[in-house]
Coordinates of C-alpha atoms in Angstrom, one line a residue:
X1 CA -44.7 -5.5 78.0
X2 CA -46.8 -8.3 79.5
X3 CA -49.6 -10.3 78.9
X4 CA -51.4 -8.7 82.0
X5 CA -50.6 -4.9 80.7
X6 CA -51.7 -5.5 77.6
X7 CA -55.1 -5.2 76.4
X8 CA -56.0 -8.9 77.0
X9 CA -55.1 -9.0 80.8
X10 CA -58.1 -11.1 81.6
X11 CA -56.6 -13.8 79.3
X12 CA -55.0 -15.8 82.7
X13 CA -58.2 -15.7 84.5
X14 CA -59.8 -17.1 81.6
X15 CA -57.6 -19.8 81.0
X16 CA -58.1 -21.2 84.5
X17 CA -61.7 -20.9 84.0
X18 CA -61.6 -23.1 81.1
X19 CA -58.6 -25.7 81.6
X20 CA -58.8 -25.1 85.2
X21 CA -55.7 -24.6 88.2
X22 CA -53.0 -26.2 86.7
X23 CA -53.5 -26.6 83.5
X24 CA -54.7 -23.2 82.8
X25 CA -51.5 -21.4 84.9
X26 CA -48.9 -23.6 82.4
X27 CA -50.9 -22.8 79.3
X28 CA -50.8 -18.9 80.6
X29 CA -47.1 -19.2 81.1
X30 CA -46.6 -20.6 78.1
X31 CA -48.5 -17.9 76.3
X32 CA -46.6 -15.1 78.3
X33 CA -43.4 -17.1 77.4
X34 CA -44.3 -17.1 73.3
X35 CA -45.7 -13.1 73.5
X36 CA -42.3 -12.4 74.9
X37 CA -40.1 -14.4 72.3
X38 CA -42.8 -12.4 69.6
X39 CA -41.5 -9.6 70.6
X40 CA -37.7 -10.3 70.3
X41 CA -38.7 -11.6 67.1
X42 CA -39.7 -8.8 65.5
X43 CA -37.7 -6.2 63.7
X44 CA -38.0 -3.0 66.5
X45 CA -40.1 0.1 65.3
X46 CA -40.0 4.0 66.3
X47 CA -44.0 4.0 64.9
X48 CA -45.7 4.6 68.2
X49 CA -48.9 3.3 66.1
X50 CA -47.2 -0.1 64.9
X51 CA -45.7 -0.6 68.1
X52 CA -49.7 -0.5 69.8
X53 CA -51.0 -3.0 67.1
X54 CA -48.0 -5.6 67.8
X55 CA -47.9 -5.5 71.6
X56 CA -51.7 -4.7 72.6
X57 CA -53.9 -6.1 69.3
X58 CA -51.8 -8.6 67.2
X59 CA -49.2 -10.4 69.8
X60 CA -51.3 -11.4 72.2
X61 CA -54.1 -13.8 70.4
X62 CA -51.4 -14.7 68.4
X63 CA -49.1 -15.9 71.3
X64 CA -52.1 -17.7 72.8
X65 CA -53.0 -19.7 69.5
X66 CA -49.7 -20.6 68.8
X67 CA -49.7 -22.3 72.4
X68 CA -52.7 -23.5 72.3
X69 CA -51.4 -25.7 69.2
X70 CA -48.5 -26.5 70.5
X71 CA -50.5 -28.0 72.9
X72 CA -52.0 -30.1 70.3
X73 CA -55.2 -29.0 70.1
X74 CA -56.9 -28.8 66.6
X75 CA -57.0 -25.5 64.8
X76 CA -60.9 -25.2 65.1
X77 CA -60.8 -25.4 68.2
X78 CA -58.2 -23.2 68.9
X79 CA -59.3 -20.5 66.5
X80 CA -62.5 -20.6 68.7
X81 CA -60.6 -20.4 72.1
X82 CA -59.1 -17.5 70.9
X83 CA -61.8 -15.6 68.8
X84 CA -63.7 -15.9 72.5
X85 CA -60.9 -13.8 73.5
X86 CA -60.5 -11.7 71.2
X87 CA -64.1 -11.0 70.8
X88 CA -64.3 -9.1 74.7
X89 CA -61.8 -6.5 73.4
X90 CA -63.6 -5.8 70.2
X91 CA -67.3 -5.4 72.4
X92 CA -65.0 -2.8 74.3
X93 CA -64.7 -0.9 70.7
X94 CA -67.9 -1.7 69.9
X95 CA -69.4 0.6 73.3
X96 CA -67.1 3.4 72.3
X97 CA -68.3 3.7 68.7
X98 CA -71.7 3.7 70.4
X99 CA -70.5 6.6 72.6
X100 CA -69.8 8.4 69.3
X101 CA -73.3 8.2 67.7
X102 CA -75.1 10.2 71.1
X103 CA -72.8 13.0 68.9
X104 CA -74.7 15.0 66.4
X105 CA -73.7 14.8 62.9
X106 CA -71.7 11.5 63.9
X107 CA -71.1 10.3 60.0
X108 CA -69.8 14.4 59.5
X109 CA -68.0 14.3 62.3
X110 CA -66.3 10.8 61.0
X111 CA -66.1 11.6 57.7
X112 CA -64.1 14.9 58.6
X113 CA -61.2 12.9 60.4
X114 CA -61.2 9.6 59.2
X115 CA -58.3 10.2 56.6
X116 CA -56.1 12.0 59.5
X117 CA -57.1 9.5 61.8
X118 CA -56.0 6.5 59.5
X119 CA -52.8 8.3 58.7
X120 CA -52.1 8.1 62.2
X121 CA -52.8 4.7 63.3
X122 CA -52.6 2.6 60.4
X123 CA -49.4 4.2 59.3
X124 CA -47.3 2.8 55.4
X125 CA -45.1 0.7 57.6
X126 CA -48.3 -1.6 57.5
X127 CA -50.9 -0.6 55.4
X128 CA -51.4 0.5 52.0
X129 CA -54.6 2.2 51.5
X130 CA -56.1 3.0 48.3
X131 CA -59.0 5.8 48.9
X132 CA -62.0 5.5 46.8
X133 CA -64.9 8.0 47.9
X134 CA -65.2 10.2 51.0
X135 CA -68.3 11.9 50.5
X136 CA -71.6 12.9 51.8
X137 CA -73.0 10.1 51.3
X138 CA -69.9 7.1 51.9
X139 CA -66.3 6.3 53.2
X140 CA -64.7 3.6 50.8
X141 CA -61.1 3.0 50.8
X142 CA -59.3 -0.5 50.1
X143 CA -56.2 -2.3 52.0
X144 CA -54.5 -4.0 49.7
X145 CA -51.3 -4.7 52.4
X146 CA -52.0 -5.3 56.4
X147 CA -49.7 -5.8 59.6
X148 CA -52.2 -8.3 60.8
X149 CA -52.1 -10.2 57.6
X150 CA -48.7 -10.4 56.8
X151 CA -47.3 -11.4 60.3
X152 CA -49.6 -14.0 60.5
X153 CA -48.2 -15.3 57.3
X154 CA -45.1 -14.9 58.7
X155 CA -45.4 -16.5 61.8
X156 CA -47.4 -19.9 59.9
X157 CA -50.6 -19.4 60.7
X158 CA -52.6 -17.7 58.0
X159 CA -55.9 -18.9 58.9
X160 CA -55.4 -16.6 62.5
X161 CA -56.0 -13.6 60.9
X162 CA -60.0 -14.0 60.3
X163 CA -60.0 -13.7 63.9
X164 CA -58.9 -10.0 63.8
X165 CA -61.1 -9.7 60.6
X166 CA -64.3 -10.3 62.5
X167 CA -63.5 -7.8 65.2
X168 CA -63.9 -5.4 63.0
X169 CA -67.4 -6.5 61.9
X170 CA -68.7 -6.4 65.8
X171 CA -66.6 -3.2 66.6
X172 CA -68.1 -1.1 63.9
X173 CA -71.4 -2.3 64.5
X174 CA -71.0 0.5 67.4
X175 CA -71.8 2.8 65.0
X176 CA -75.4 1.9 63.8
X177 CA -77.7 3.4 63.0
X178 CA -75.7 6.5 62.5
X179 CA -73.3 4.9 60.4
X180 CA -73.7 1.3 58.1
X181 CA -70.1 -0.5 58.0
X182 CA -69.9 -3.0 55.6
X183 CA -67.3 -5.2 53.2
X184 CA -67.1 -7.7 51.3
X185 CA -63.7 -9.4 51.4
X186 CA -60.5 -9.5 53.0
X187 CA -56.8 -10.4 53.0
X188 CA -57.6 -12.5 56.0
X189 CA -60.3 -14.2 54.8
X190 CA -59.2 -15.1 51.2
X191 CA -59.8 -11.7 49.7
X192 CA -57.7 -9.5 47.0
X193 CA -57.8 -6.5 49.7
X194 CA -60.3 -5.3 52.2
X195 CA -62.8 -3.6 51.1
X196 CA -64.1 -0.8 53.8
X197 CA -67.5 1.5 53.2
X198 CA -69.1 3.3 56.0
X199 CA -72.3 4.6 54.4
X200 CA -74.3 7.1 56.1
X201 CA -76.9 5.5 57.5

């Protein structure tokens, strides 16, 4: 997979807009370069579901930062160059949770499928989830291991993973007022897990 077919295919027009011509195509390249090398890296998976996190979610802001500080610009900076990015495909989640609350009984409706639904796409290969409540009133469950955290451990940059952390905060915010998302702490963000409630709102 590519840069361009994954789900960050305006990343080239962007870098040209902000380095401009030149400087944007070879930081592009570069990235497209790394998020091919990424995926020669890693160990190959059968999991449909890991395989969509690595290539479309996790790879490519990774790829990117990792250029960007090869390029020698500061971590603050970069972190912000890429949460900018990063931030466009998590507004695209954010209008389909909307989508779900024109639904009646949107927080039933979730609460009925959200175990199947994380069985499926945050499979044991990279999460360990510890349920807590699914009731009428709340969804709590904690991730005490994450993909997104441990291969950005893995690949030296620790500090990248807020980045995906905060997606989540604008994403689920798709869901008010039917449904309040909240938490508290993350692996990504210093925390002993991550601590998910969706409370019926």
């Amino acid at each position: 997979m590519t840069l361009q077919e994954s789900k960050f295919s305006f990343l080239k027009e962007d870098c040209m807009e902000l380095f401009g011509s030149e400087l944007g195509n070879k930081r592009y390249r570069q990235a497209e370069n790394r998020y091919q090398e990424l995926q020669k890296q890693v160990m190959k998976t059968e999991n449909p579901a890991i395989q969509e996190h690595l290539l479309s979610n996790l790879f490519p802001p990774l790829a990117y930062y990792q250029t960007l500080r090869a390029e020698g610009i500061s971590q603050k900076d970069a972190l912000a160059l890429v949460e900018q990015e990063t931030q466009k495909t998590a507004l695209q989640k954010k209008a389909a949770m909307e989508s779900m609350t024109k639904l009646p009984f949107t927080y039933g409706i979730y609460r009925l499928f959200v175990k199947k639904f994380m069985a499926k796409n945050f499979p044991t290969e990279g999460w360990e989830i510890q349920w807590l409540e699914c009731s009428g009133k709340a969804i709590r469950f904690h991730l005490s291991r994450c993909l997104y955290w441990e291969v950005c451990q893995q690949q030296g940059c620790p500090e990248l993973c807020q980045v995906y952390c905060k997606n989540d905060n604008i994403a689920f915010s798709g869901l008010l007022p039917k449904i309040q998302f909240q938490r508290s702490q993350t692996l990504g963000m210093g925390g002993k897990f991550c601590d998910f409630c969706f409370q019926k709102g």
